Short mmCIF file of C-alpha atoms and ligand atoms in Angstrom, two decimals:
data_model
loop_
_atom_site.label_atom_id
_atom_site.label_comp_id
_atom_site.label_asym_id
_atom_site.label_seq_id
_atom_site.Cartn_x
_atom_site.Cartn_y
_atom_site.Cartn_z
CA UNK A 27 0.00 0.00 0.00
CA UNK A 28 1.23 3.48 -0.83
CA UNK A 29 1.58 5.98 2.01
CA UNK A 30 0.83 9.67 1.68
CA UNK A 31 2.92 12.19 3.62
CA UNK A 32 0.04 12.61 6.09
CA UNK A 33 -0.17 8.84 6.72
CA UNK A 34 3.60 8.51 7.02
CA UNK A 35 3.70 11.27 9.63
CA UNK A 36 0.86 9.67 11.61
CA UNK A 37 2.61 6.29 11.64
CA UNK A 38 5.98 7.88 12.43
CA UNK A 39 4.56 9.91 15.32
CA UNK A 40 3.04 6.77 16.83
CA UNK A 41 6.24 4.74 16.48
CA UNK A 42 8.41 7.39 18.11
CA UNK A 43 6.11 8.27 21.01
CA UNK A 44 7.95 5.96 23.42
CA UNK A 45 11.44 7.43 22.79
CA UNK A 46 10.93 11.16 22.47
CA UNK A 47 8.81 14.02 23.78
CA UNK A 48 8.62 15.44 20.25
CA UNK A 49 7.56 12.44 18.12
CA UNK A 50 5.73 14.46 15.46
CA UNK A 51 8.67 16.82 14.94
CA UNK A 52 11.13 13.92 14.69
CA UNK A 53 8.88 12.09 12.22
CA UNK A 54 8.80 15.25 10.09
CA UNK A 55 12.62 15.58 10.26
CA UNK A 56 13.13 11.93 9.22
CA UNK A 57 10.61 12.17 6.39
CA UNK A 58 12.17 15.42 5.16
CA UNK A 59 15.57 13.71 5.25
CA UNK A 60 14.34 10.69 3.28
CA UNK A 61 12.44 12.65 0.62
CA UNK A 62 15.01 15.45 0.35
CA UNK A 63 12.18 17.97 0.77
CA UNK A 64 11.99 20.73 3.38
CA UNK A 65 9.56 20.23 6.27
CA UNK A 66 7.44 23.16 5.12
CA UNK A 67 7.12 21.62 1.64
CA UNK A 68 6.08 18.30 3.17
CA UNK A 69 3.48 19.96 5.37
CA UNK A 70 2.11 21.90 2.42
CA UNK A 71 1.60 18.62 0.46
CA UNK A 72 0.11 16.05 2.86
CA UNK A 73 -1.40 14.19 -0.10
CA UNK A 74 2.01 13.54 -1.78
CA UNK A 75 2.60 9.80 -2.20
CA UNK A 76 5.84 8.22 -0.96
CA UNK A 77 7.74 6.08 -3.48
CA UNK A 78 8.46 2.46 -2.42
CA UNK A 79 12.14 3.21 -1.71
CA UNK A 80 11.24 6.31 0.29
CA UNK A 81 8.80 4.34 2.42
CA UNK A 82 11.30 1.52 2.98
CA UNK A 83 14.04 3.94 4.05
CA UNK A 84 11.66 5.97 6.24
CA UNK A 85 10.51 2.78 8.01
CA UNK A 86 14.13 1.71 8.49
CA UNK A 87 15.00 5.04 10.12
CA UNK A 88 11.88 4.95 12.30
CA UNK A 89 12.76 1.46 13.51
CA UNK A 90 16.30 2.59 14.32
CA UNK A 91 15.15 5.73 16.12
CA UNK A 92 12.55 3.68 18.05
CA UNK A 93 15.44 1.75 19.68
CA UNK A 94 16.76 5.03 21.10
CA UNK A 95 19.44 5.61 18.44
CA UNK A 96 20.07 9.40 18.28
CA UNK A 97 18.22 11.34 15.59
CA UNK A 98 21.26 13.43 14.48
CA UNK A 99 23.21 10.25 13.68
CA UNK A 100 20.34 9.18 11.38
CA UNK A 101 20.16 12.47 9.50
CA UNK A 102 23.91 13.17 9.80
CA UNK A 103 23.41 16.75 10.89
CA UNK A 104 22.71 19.01 13.83
CA UNK A 105 22.47 22.73 14.45
CA UNK A 106 24.87 24.42 16.86
CA UNK A 107 25.27 28.16 17.38
CA UNK A 108 23.05 28.78 14.33
CA UNK A 109 25.32 26.70 12.07
CA UNK A 110 24.73 23.27 10.60
CA UNK A 111 27.29 20.61 11.49
CA UNK A 112 27.77 17.15 10.05
CA UNK A 113 27.83 14.49 12.76
CA UNK A 114 28.63 10.78 12.69
CA UNK A 115 28.82 8.22 15.52
CA UNK A 116 32.53 9.14 15.74
CA UNK A 117 31.71 12.49 17.35
CA UNK A 118 29.69 13.76 20.28
CA UNK A 119 26.45 15.41 19.19
CA UNK A 120 26.96 19.11 20.04
CA UNK A 121 24.72 20.20 22.94
CA UNK A 122 22.89 23.52 23.37
CA UNK A 123 24.56 24.08 26.79
CA UNK A 124 27.96 24.25 25.05
CA UNK A 125 26.75 27.45 23.37
CA UNK A 126 27.29 29.17 26.77
CA UNK A 127 31.01 28.41 26.38
CA UNK A 128 31.05 29.90 22.87
CA UNK A 129 29.12 33.01 23.99
CA UNK A 130 31.61 33.60 26.79
CA UNK A 131 34.66 32.92 24.62
CA UNK A 132 33.51 35.55 22.11
CA UNK A 133 33.45 38.26 24.80
CA UNK A 134 37.27 38.01 25.07
CA UNK A 135 37.78 38.72 21.32
CA UNK A 136 40.84 36.40 21.28
CA UNK A 137 43.29 36.34 18.39
CA UNK A 138 44.72 32.91 19.14
CA UNK A 139 42.66 29.99 20.45
CA UNK A 140 43.19 26.31 21.29
CA UNK A 141 40.12 24.02 21.36
CA UNK A 142 40.91 20.82 23.26
CA UNK A 143 38.82 17.74 22.37
CA UNK A 144 37.27 19.35 19.33
CA UNK A 145 34.97 16.43 18.31
CA UNK A 146 32.78 17.69 15.45
CA UNK A 147 34.77 20.95 15.59
CA UNK A 148 31.66 22.82 16.70
CA UNK A 149 33.36 25.13 19.25
CA UNK A 150 36.40 26.10 17.18
CA UNK A 151 34.31 26.51 14.02
CA UNK A 152 31.57 28.60 15.66
CA UNK A 153 34.28 30.83 17.12
CA UNK A 154 36.16 31.05 13.82
CA UNK A 155 33.01 32.11 11.97
CA UNK A 156 32.50 34.95 14.48
CA UNK A 157 36.18 35.91 14.85
CA UNK A 158 37.39 36.31 11.25
CA UNK A 159 40.86 37.51 12.31
CA UNK A 160 41.59 34.73 14.80
CA UNK A 161 43.76 31.61 14.37
CA UNK A 162 42.94 28.24 15.93
CA UNK A 163 44.50 24.95 16.95
CA UNK A 164 42.07 22.11 17.62
CA UNK A 165 43.11 18.77 19.12
CA UNK A 166 41.45 15.41 19.59
CA UNK A 167 42.68 11.91 20.39
CA UNK A 168 40.24 10.52 17.83
CA UNK A 169 41.43 10.68 14.23
CA UNK A 170 37.92 9.78 13.02
CA UNK A 171 36.51 12.78 14.91
CA UNK A 172 39.17 15.07 13.42
CA UNK A 173 38.09 14.06 9.90
CA UNK A 174 34.53 15.11 10.68
CA UNK A 175 35.77 18.37 12.22
CA UNK A 176 37.89 19.11 9.15
CA UNK A 177 34.91 18.52 6.88
CA UNK A 178 32.81 20.89 8.99
CA UNK A 179 35.56 23.52 8.86
CA UNK A 180 35.54 23.32 5.06
CA UNK A 181 31.76 23.56 4.99
CA UNK A 182 31.94 26.83 6.95
CA UNK A 183 34.92 28.18 5.02
CA UNK A 184 37.23 28.43 8.06
CA UNK A 185 39.53 25.45 7.41
CA UNK A 186 42.42 27.75 6.45
CA UNK A 187 42.47 29.23 9.99
CA UNK A 188 42.11 26.02 12.05
CA UNK A 189 44.99 23.59 12.47
CA UNK A 190 43.59 20.18 13.47
CA UNK A 191 45.96 17.90 15.40
CA UNK A 192 45.66 14.38 16.69
CA UNK A 193 47.01 14.83 20.20
CA UNK A 194 46.56 14.04 23.86
CA UNK A 195 45.06 17.28 25.23
CA UNK A 196 47.63 20.06 24.62
CA UNK A 197 50.76 17.92 24.36
CA UNK A 198 52.43 19.07 21.09
CA UNK A 199 51.45 22.75 21.37
CA UNK A 200 53.71 25.50 22.62
CA UNK A 201 51.63 28.69 22.80
CA UNK A 202 51.30 31.25 24.16
CA UNK A 203 47.67 31.82 23.13
CA UNK A 204 44.93 34.17 24.31
CA UNK A 205 42.35 31.49 25.01
CA UNK A 206 42.14 27.76 25.69
CA UNK A 207 38.60 26.34 25.42
CA UNK A 208 37.44 22.81 26.03
CA UNK A 209 34.38 20.69 26.45
CA UNK A 210 36.21 17.66 27.86
CA UNK A 211 34.75 14.27 28.78
CA UNK A 212 33.36 14.67 32.31
CA UNK A 213 30.92 11.82 32.99
CA UNK A 214 31.80 9.82 36.14
CA UNK A 215 31.96 6.01 36.00
CA UNK A 216 28.87 5.56 38.19
CA UNK A 217 26.83 8.08 36.14
CA UNK A 218 27.58 6.22 32.89
CA UNK A 219 25.16 3.38 33.70
CA UNK A 220 22.27 5.76 34.35
CA UNK A 221 22.70 7.78 31.12
CA UNK A 222 19.82 7.62 28.61
CA UNK A 223 20.18 4.90 25.94
CA UNK A 224 20.66 7.51 23.21
CA UNK A 225 23.74 8.97 24.96
CA UNK A 226 25.35 5.55 25.21
CA UNK A 227 25.46 5.46 21.39
CA UNK A 228 27.92 8.39 21.51
CA UNK A 229 31.68 7.72 21.77
CA UNK A 230 32.73 6.70 25.28
CA UNK A 231 35.98 8.62 24.70
CA UNK A 232 33.92 11.81 24.34
CA UNK A 233 32.02 11.28 27.58
CA UNK A 234 33.92 9.30 30.21
CA UNK A 235 36.04 11.43 32.52
CA UNK A 236 37.42 8.61 34.68
CA UNK A 237 36.32 7.34 38.09
CA UNK A 238 34.90 10.65 39.42
CA UNK A 239 34.48 12.40 36.04
CA UNK A 240 37.24 14.94 36.78
CA UNK A 241 40.26 13.08 35.38
CA UNK A 242 40.55 14.95 32.08
CA UNK A 243 39.56 18.30 33.63
CA UNK A 244 42.33 17.85 36.23
CA UNK A 245 44.94 17.25 33.51
CA UNK A 246 43.67 20.20 31.51
CA UNK A 247 43.95 22.54 34.51
CA UNK A 248 47.47 21.29 35.15
CA UNK A 249 48.60 21.74 31.52
CA UNK A 250 46.77 24.84 30.25
CA UNK A 251 48.71 27.58 32.11
CA UNK A 252 51.87 26.63 30.16
CA UNK A 253 50.04 27.50 26.92
CA UNK A 254 48.37 30.74 28.01
CA UNK A 255 49.82 34.23 27.79
CA UNK A 256 49.73 36.32 30.94
CA UNK A 257 46.14 37.58 31.25
CA UNK A 258 44.96 34.72 29.00
CA UNK A 259 41.81 32.72 29.71
CA UNK A 260 40.85 29.07 30.12
CA UNK A 261 37.19 28.13 29.63
CA UNK A 262 36.14 24.58 30.43
CA UNK A 263 32.68 23.06 30.22
CA UNK A 264 31.81 21.03 33.33
CA UNK A 265 29.01 18.79 34.59
CA UNK A 266 26.07 20.43 36.36
CA UNK A 267 27.11 19.13 39.81
CA UNK A 268 30.89 19.55 39.45
CA UNK A 269 31.17 23.32 40.02
CA UNK A 270 32.57 23.51 43.54
CA UNK A 271 34.92 20.53 43.12
CA UNK A 272 36.29 21.98 39.89
CA UNK A 273 36.68 25.42 41.45
CA UNK A 274 38.69 23.88 44.31
CA UNK A 275 40.87 21.99 41.82
CA UNK A 276 41.54 25.18 39.85
CA UNK A 277 42.45 27.08 43.02
CA UNK A 278 44.93 24.34 43.92
CA UNK A 279 46.49 23.98 40.48
CA UNK A 280 46.48 27.61 39.33
CA UNK A 281 46.97 29.71 42.48
CA UNK A 282 46.61 33.45 41.95
CA UNK A 283 44.29 33.11 38.93
CA UNK A 284 40.82 34.74 38.81
CA UNK A 285 38.41 31.82 38.94
CA UNK A 286 34.64 31.84 38.35
CA UNK A 287 31.76 29.53 37.50
CA UNK A 288 29.23 30.49 34.83
CA UNK A 289 25.71 29.05 34.67
CA UNK A 290 23.87 27.58 31.68
CA UNK A 291 20.32 28.63 30.77
CA UNK A 292 18.91 26.14 33.30
CA UNK A 293 20.94 27.85 36.06
CA UNK A 294 23.43 24.94 36.52
CA UNK A 295 27.16 25.57 36.86
CA UNK A 296 28.35 24.88 33.31
CA UNK A 297 31.61 26.68 32.56
CA UNK A 298 34.75 27.13 34.64
CA UNK A 299 36.55 30.36 33.76
CA UNK A 300 40.16 30.88 34.79
CA UNK A 301 41.94 34.15 33.96
CA UNK A 302 45.69 34.11 34.53
C1 SAM B 249 32.68 16.05 25.27
S1 SAM B 249 33.43 15.76 23.69
C2 SAM B 249 33.39 17.42 23.06
C3 SAM B 249 33.33 17.50 21.56
C4 SAM B 249 33.05 18.93 21.03
N1 SAM B 249 34.10 19.84 21.45
C5 SAM B 249 31.71 19.42 21.53
O1 SAM B 249 31.69 20.31 22.39
O2 SAM B 249 30.68 18.92 21.04
C6 SAM B 249 35.11 15.52 24.17
C7 SAM B 249 36.09 15.28 23.03
O3 SAM B 249 37.38 15.14 23.61
C8 SAM B 249 38.09 14.11 22.95
N2 SAM B 249 39.09 13.61 23.91
C9 SAM B 249 38.93 12.76 24.95
N3 SAM B 249 40.09 12.60 25.62
C10 SAM B 249 41.00 13.38 24.98
C11 SAM B 249 42.40 13.64 25.19
N4 SAM B 249 43.07 13.08 26.20
N5 SAM B 249 43.01 14.49 24.33
C12 SAM B 249 42.35 15.07 23.32
N6 SAM B 249 41.04 14.85 23.07
C13 SAM B 249 40.37 14.02 23.89
C14 SAM B 249 37.02 13.10 22.57
O4 SAM B 249 37.46 12.28 21.50
C15 SAM B 249 35.86 14.03 22.20
O5 SAM B 249 35.88 14.36 20.84
#
């Protein structure tokens, strides 16, 4: 039997109800992806018939999504800071709360920036788009992630100003730079088990921060001052409950620095700021 767009959206909404609070929207996004039509076009033509291949592919994606597999990995894209990024299962799906880090970084108008653990490249690329004079170094342990980041940098025409490096944190870099930014892995071992199914499809390397979640942050705080000019800034995304522990770590490791915690839109501690 042939499905119309209206039928396909009804079926899709029903199948996704158990895994998302926005089943209708996600059904529209998947159908738009499969047909190559914009959502507004689809909605304007509810009577359009799906071809057999379109229906087969749409049903395949619905079945996948219904297991909890993340929507952005199915469509291969996500929006971050008003820009579209390609994502694959090799990279963390950029989160809205990371936009707080980008907002804050832009206030410093840096000329030289290091992004540690760049993943899809979303932080470095969003900054590069808004800071046309600045130069960037972006590291990641994952070569597969760096390939995605490089592709995103080309897509946004900033690849000539970002040097991508496969590296452990800041190891090969010498500095000094104006700003070091990072959204490091910060999930604690015991939290990992209670994460939603969809998150467990993302790379463990992007999420796990060791026993108490602070392992990578600790190393970053220990290493970053060597790379920063005097008066330079370190901005690190942290977990919602890690604020006071991370502040204490920073006070220990970087005595004399100006240290503050910045909230996300939900009011949770989200970014550690250290000014040397
Ligand atoms: C939380 S994800 C952040 C990705 C991206 N910056 C974002 O905000 O969406 C952390 C990233 O750090 C990388 N990573 C983990 N340990 C690392 C290390 N020791 N050195 C460099 N990168 C690392 C992971 O591969 C992953 O891409």
